[in-house]
Amino acid sequence: MPYPELIVGALLVNDRGEVLVARFSKVEGHYAIPGGHVEYGETVAEALIREMQEETSLTPLRYRLLRVSERIRPPLYKDGTHHLVYLDFLVDRWTGELQLDGEELNDGRWLTPQAALKLPLTLTTRHLVEFFVAHGGDGACLYEPGVVD
């Protein structure tokens, strides 16, 4: 029996209010934020830290849950039979120097959220940036019920 898969995402916001987006190798021609699967036995926070370190060489120092969403059978994800639950975090403090992994993420750009929305973003990244534009980082957390794509 298949089960939902947990995915963490990191919306990095710098001191100028810009967000980091990068070309995402898994969806050609689209930009996304750092993130990935939560591994069995790993806390969500541990997954967030691991994914950020793997994909950006940065270690988050301050992060908070910003948005929860789901996608059920997304057509562009693997074979289209998965149920994904996204836990997206606002990350506004980190250590290290940005260096994208070049495998999953490349061509990183710091942009205003409004400028980022003009790029071809993955659907979940687009919804997250739109939520951030509408609500900022005031600690609000949205749960978006899953829909069948």
mmCIF file of C-alpha atoms in Angstrom:
data_model
loop_
_atom_site.group_PDB
_atom_site.id
_atom_site.type_symbol
_atom_site.label_atom_id
_atom_site.label_comp_id
_atom_site.label_asym_id
_atom_site.label_seq_id
_atom_site.Cartn_x
_atom_site.Cartn_y
_atom_site.Cartn_z
ATOM 1 C CA MET A 1 0.000 0.000 0.000
ATOM 2 C CA PRO A 2 1.515 3.370 -0.981
ATOM 3 C CA TYR A 3 1.839 6.070 1.657
ATOM 4 C CA PRO A 4 2.215 9.857 1.455
ATOM 5 C CA GLU A 5 5.770 11.135 1.152
ATOM 6 C CA LEU A 6 6.954 14.105 3.239
ATOM 7 C CA ILE A 7 8.880 16.827 1.429
ATOM 8 C CA VAL A 8 10.589 19.788 3.109
ATOM 9 C CA GLY A 9 11.275 23.058 1.333
ATOM 10 C CA ALA A 10 13.406 26.056 2.307
ATOM 11 C CA LEU A 11 12.305 29.514 1.210
ATOM 12 C CA LEU A 12 15.513 31.435 1.849
ATOM 13 C CA VAL A 13 14.908 35.156 2.358
ATOM 14 C CA ASN A 14 17.909 37.487 2.626
ATOM 15 C CA ASP A 15 18.189 40.833 4.448
ATOM 16 C CA ARG A 16 16.928 42.671 1.337
ATOM 17 C CA GLY A 17 13.733 40.589 1.253
ATOM 18 C CA GLU A 18 14.868 38.638 -1.809
ATOM 19 C CA VAL A 19 14.194 34.912 -2.188
ATOM 20 C CA LEU A 20 16.519 32.284 -3.612
ATOM 21 C CA VAL A 21 15.253 30.305 -6.598
ATOM 22 C CA ALA A 22 17.326 28.029 -8.818
ATOM 23 C CA ARG A 23 16.899 25.937 -11.942
ATOM 24 C CA PHE A 24 15.527 22.560 -10.866
ATOM 25 C CA SER A 25 16.909 19.615 -12.801
ATOM 26 C CA LYS A 26 13.895 17.386 -12.084
ATOM 27 C CA VAL A 27 11.456 19.697 -13.913
ATOM 28 C CA GLU A 28 13.157 20.998 -17.039
ATOM 29 C CA GLY A 29 12.999 24.735 -17.570
ATOM 30 C CA HIS A 30 11.581 25.460 -14.115
ATOM 31 C CA TYR A 31 12.909 27.102 -10.972
ATOM 32 C CA ALA A 32 12.402 25.831 -7.434
ATOM 33 C CA ILE A 33 13.632 26.251 -3.876
ATOM 34 C CA PRO A 34 15.987 23.883 -2.014
ATOM 35 C CA GLY A 35 14.349 20.859 -0.449
ATOM 36 C CA GLY A 36 13.627 17.176 -0.664
ATOM 37 C CA HIS A 37 12.306 14.037 1.003
ATOM 38 C CA VAL A 38 12.239 13.380 4.723
ATOM 39 C CA GLU A 39 14.038 10.086 5.281
ATOM 40 C CA TYR A 40 12.684 7.402 7.599
ATOM 41 C CA GLY A 41 13.749 8.083 11.195
ATOM 42 C CA GLU A 42 14.710 11.669 10.399
ATOM 43 C CA THR A 43 12.864 14.600 11.936
ATOM 44 C CA VAL A 44 11.477 17.255 9.634
ATOM 45 C CA ALA A 45 14.012 19.748 11.039
ATOM 46 C CA GLU A 46 16.884 17.315 10.389
ATOM 47 C CA ALA A 47 15.662 16.843 6.822
ATOM 48 C CA LEU A 48 15.487 20.602 6.270
ATOM 49 C CA ILE A 49 19.042 21.062 7.538
ATOM 50 C CA ARG A 50 20.370 18.111 5.500
ATOM 51 C CA GLU A 51 18.663 19.181 2.268
ATOM 52 C CA MET A 52 19.869 22.783 2.618
ATOM 53 C CA GLN A 53 23.430 21.629 3.265
ATOM 54 C CA GLU A 54 23.369 19.166 0.351
ATOM 55 C CA GLU A 55 21.876 21.561 -2.182
ATOM 56 C CA THR A 56 23.214 24.978 -1.096
ATOM 57 C CA SER A 57 26.137 24.357 1.327
ATOM 58 C CA LEU A 58 24.235 26.550 3.817
ATOM 59 C CA THR A 59 23.175 25.559 7.328
ATOM 60 C CA PRO A 60 19.918 27.116 8.548
ATOM 61 C CA LEU A 61 20.095 28.918 11.891
ATOM 62 C CA ARG A 62 16.534 30.223 12.076
ATOM 63 C CA TYR A 63 13.551 28.703 10.335
ATOM 64 C CA ARG A 64 9.834 28.416 10.899
ATOM 65 C CA LEU A 65 7.036 26.527 9.235
ATOM 66 C CA LEU A 66 5.349 28.783 6.713
ATOM 67 C CA ARG A 67 3.028 26.566 4.694
ATOM 68 C CA VAL A 68 1.754 23.001 4.446
ATOM 69 C CA SER A 69 0.334 21.708 1.179
ATOM 70 C CA GLU A 70 -0.305 18.455 -0.655
ATOM 71 C CA ARG A 71 -0.298 17.123 -4.175
ATOM 72 C CA ILE A 72 -1.931 13.824 -4.981
ATOM 73 C CA ARG A 73 -0.769 12.137 -8.172
ATOM 74 C CA PRO A 74 1.107 15.130 -9.616
ATOM 75 C CA PRO A 75 1.515 14.374 -13.327
ATOM 76 C CA LEU A 76 5.122 15.620 -13.619
ATOM 77 C CA TYR A 77 6.402 13.684 -10.596
ATOM 78 C CA LYS A 78 7.914 10.306 -11.457
ATOM 79 C CA ASP A 79 5.095 8.011 -12.622
ATOM 80 C CA GLY A 80 2.210 10.230 -11.500
ATOM 81 C CA THR A 81 1.036 7.905 -8.712
ATOM 82 C CA HIS A 82 2.529 9.627 -5.655
ATOM 83 C CA HIS A 83 0.957 11.561 -2.770
ATOM 84 C CA LEU A 84 3.284 14.336 -1.608
ATOM 85 C CA VAL A 85 2.925 16.418 1.566
ATOM 86 C CA TYR A 86 5.010 19.608 1.515
ATOM 87 C CA LEU A 87 6.280 21.275 4.692
ATOM 88 C CA ASP A 88 7.737 24.582 3.548
ATOM 89 C CA PHE A 89 9.854 26.673 5.893
ATOM 90 C CA LEU A 90 10.864 30.317 5.870
ATOM 91 C CA VAL A 91 14.632 30.451 6.454
ATOM 92 C CA ASP A 92 16.000 33.912 7.179
ATOM 93 C CA ARG A 93 19.280 33.135 8.946
ATOM 94 C CA TRP A 94 21.994 30.693 7.931
ATOM 95 C CA THR A 95 25.738 30.129 7.986
ATOM 96 C CA GLY A 96 28.077 29.280 5.146
ATOM 97 C CA GLU A 97 28.643 30.484 1.623
ATOM 98 C CA LEU A 98 26.068 29.712 -1.029
ATOM 99 C CA GLN A 99 27.248 27.021 -3.413
ATOM 100 C CA LEU A 100 24.572 25.126 -5.325
ATOM 101 C CA ASP A 101 25.107 21.407 -5.801
ATOM 102 C CA GLY A 102 24.928 21.634 -9.616
ATOM 103 C CA GLU A 103 22.914 18.407 -9.738
ATOM 104 C CA GLU A 104 19.428 19.243 -8.480
ATOM 105 C CA LEU A 105 19.863 23.017 -8.353
ATOM 106 C CA ASN A 106 21.906 25.383 -10.507
ATOM 107 C CA ASP A 107 21.733 28.966 -11.802
ATOM 108 C CA GLY A 108 20.602 30.340 -8.440
ATOM 109 C CA ARG A 109 19.111 33.819 -8.326
ATOM 110 C CA TRP A 110 18.238 36.175 -5.492
ATOM 111 C CA LEU A 111 15.112 38.009 -6.624
ATOM 112 C CA THR A 112 12.294 39.954 -5.111
ATOM 113 C CA PRO A 113 9.337 37.617 -4.646
ATOM 114 C CA GLN A 114 7.455 39.559 -7.347
ATOM 115 C CA ALA A 115 10.336 39.103 -9.812
ATOM 116 C CA ALA A 116 10.582 35.396 -8.934
ATOM 117 C CA LEU A 117 6.893 34.987 -9.809
ATOM 118 C CA LYS A 118 7.719 36.097 -13.372
ATOM 119 C CA LEU A 119 9.927 33.014 -13.826
ATOM 120 C CA PRO A 120 8.662 29.542 -14.721
ATOM 121 C CA LEU A 121 8.449 28.158 -11.170
ATOM 122 C CA THR A 122 7.395 24.664 -10.175
ATOM 123 C CA LEU A 123 3.758 24.684 -9.062
ATOM 124 C CA THR A 124 4.536 24.198 -5.377
ATOM 125 C CA THR A 125 7.247 26.895 -5.450
ATOM 126 C CA ARG A 126 4.834 29.300 -7.158
ATOM 127 C CA HIS A 127 2.144 28.708 -4.530
ATOM 128 C CA LEU A 128 4.680 29.171 -1.734
ATOM 129 C CA VAL A 129 6.055 32.451 -3.112
ATOM 130 C CA GLU A 130 2.507 33.713 -3.683
ATOM 131 C CA PHE A 131 1.675 32.852 -0.063
ATOM 132 C CA PHE A 132 4.806 34.682 1.111
ATOM 133 C CA VAL A 133 3.878 37.757 -0.944
ATOM 134 C CA ALA A 134 0.362 37.753 0.527
ATOM 135 C CA HIS A 135 1.265 37.008 4.165
ATOM 136 C CA GLY A 136 4.977 37.672 4.627
ATOM 137 C CA GLY A 137 6.863 35.866 7.327
ATOM 138 C CA ASP A 138 4.601 36.791 10.200
ATOM 139 C CA GLY A 139 4.432 33.200 11.403
ATOM 140 C CA ALA A 140 1.180 32.387 9.656
ATOM 141 C CA CYS A 141 0.941 28.799 8.523
ATOM 142 C CA LEU A 142 -1.444 27.682 5.820
ATOM 143 C CA TYR A 143 -2.610 24.114 5.426
ATOM 144 C CA GLU A 144 -3.795 23.457 1.888
ATOM 145 C CA PRO A 145 -5.813 20.248 1.576
ATOM 146 C CA GLY A 146 -4.681 17.765 -1.039
ATOM 147 C CA VAL A 147 -6.339 17.650 -4.413
ATOM 148 C CA VAL A 148 -6.135 15.004 -7.059
ATOM 149 C CA ASP A 149 -4.220 16.428 -10.042
#
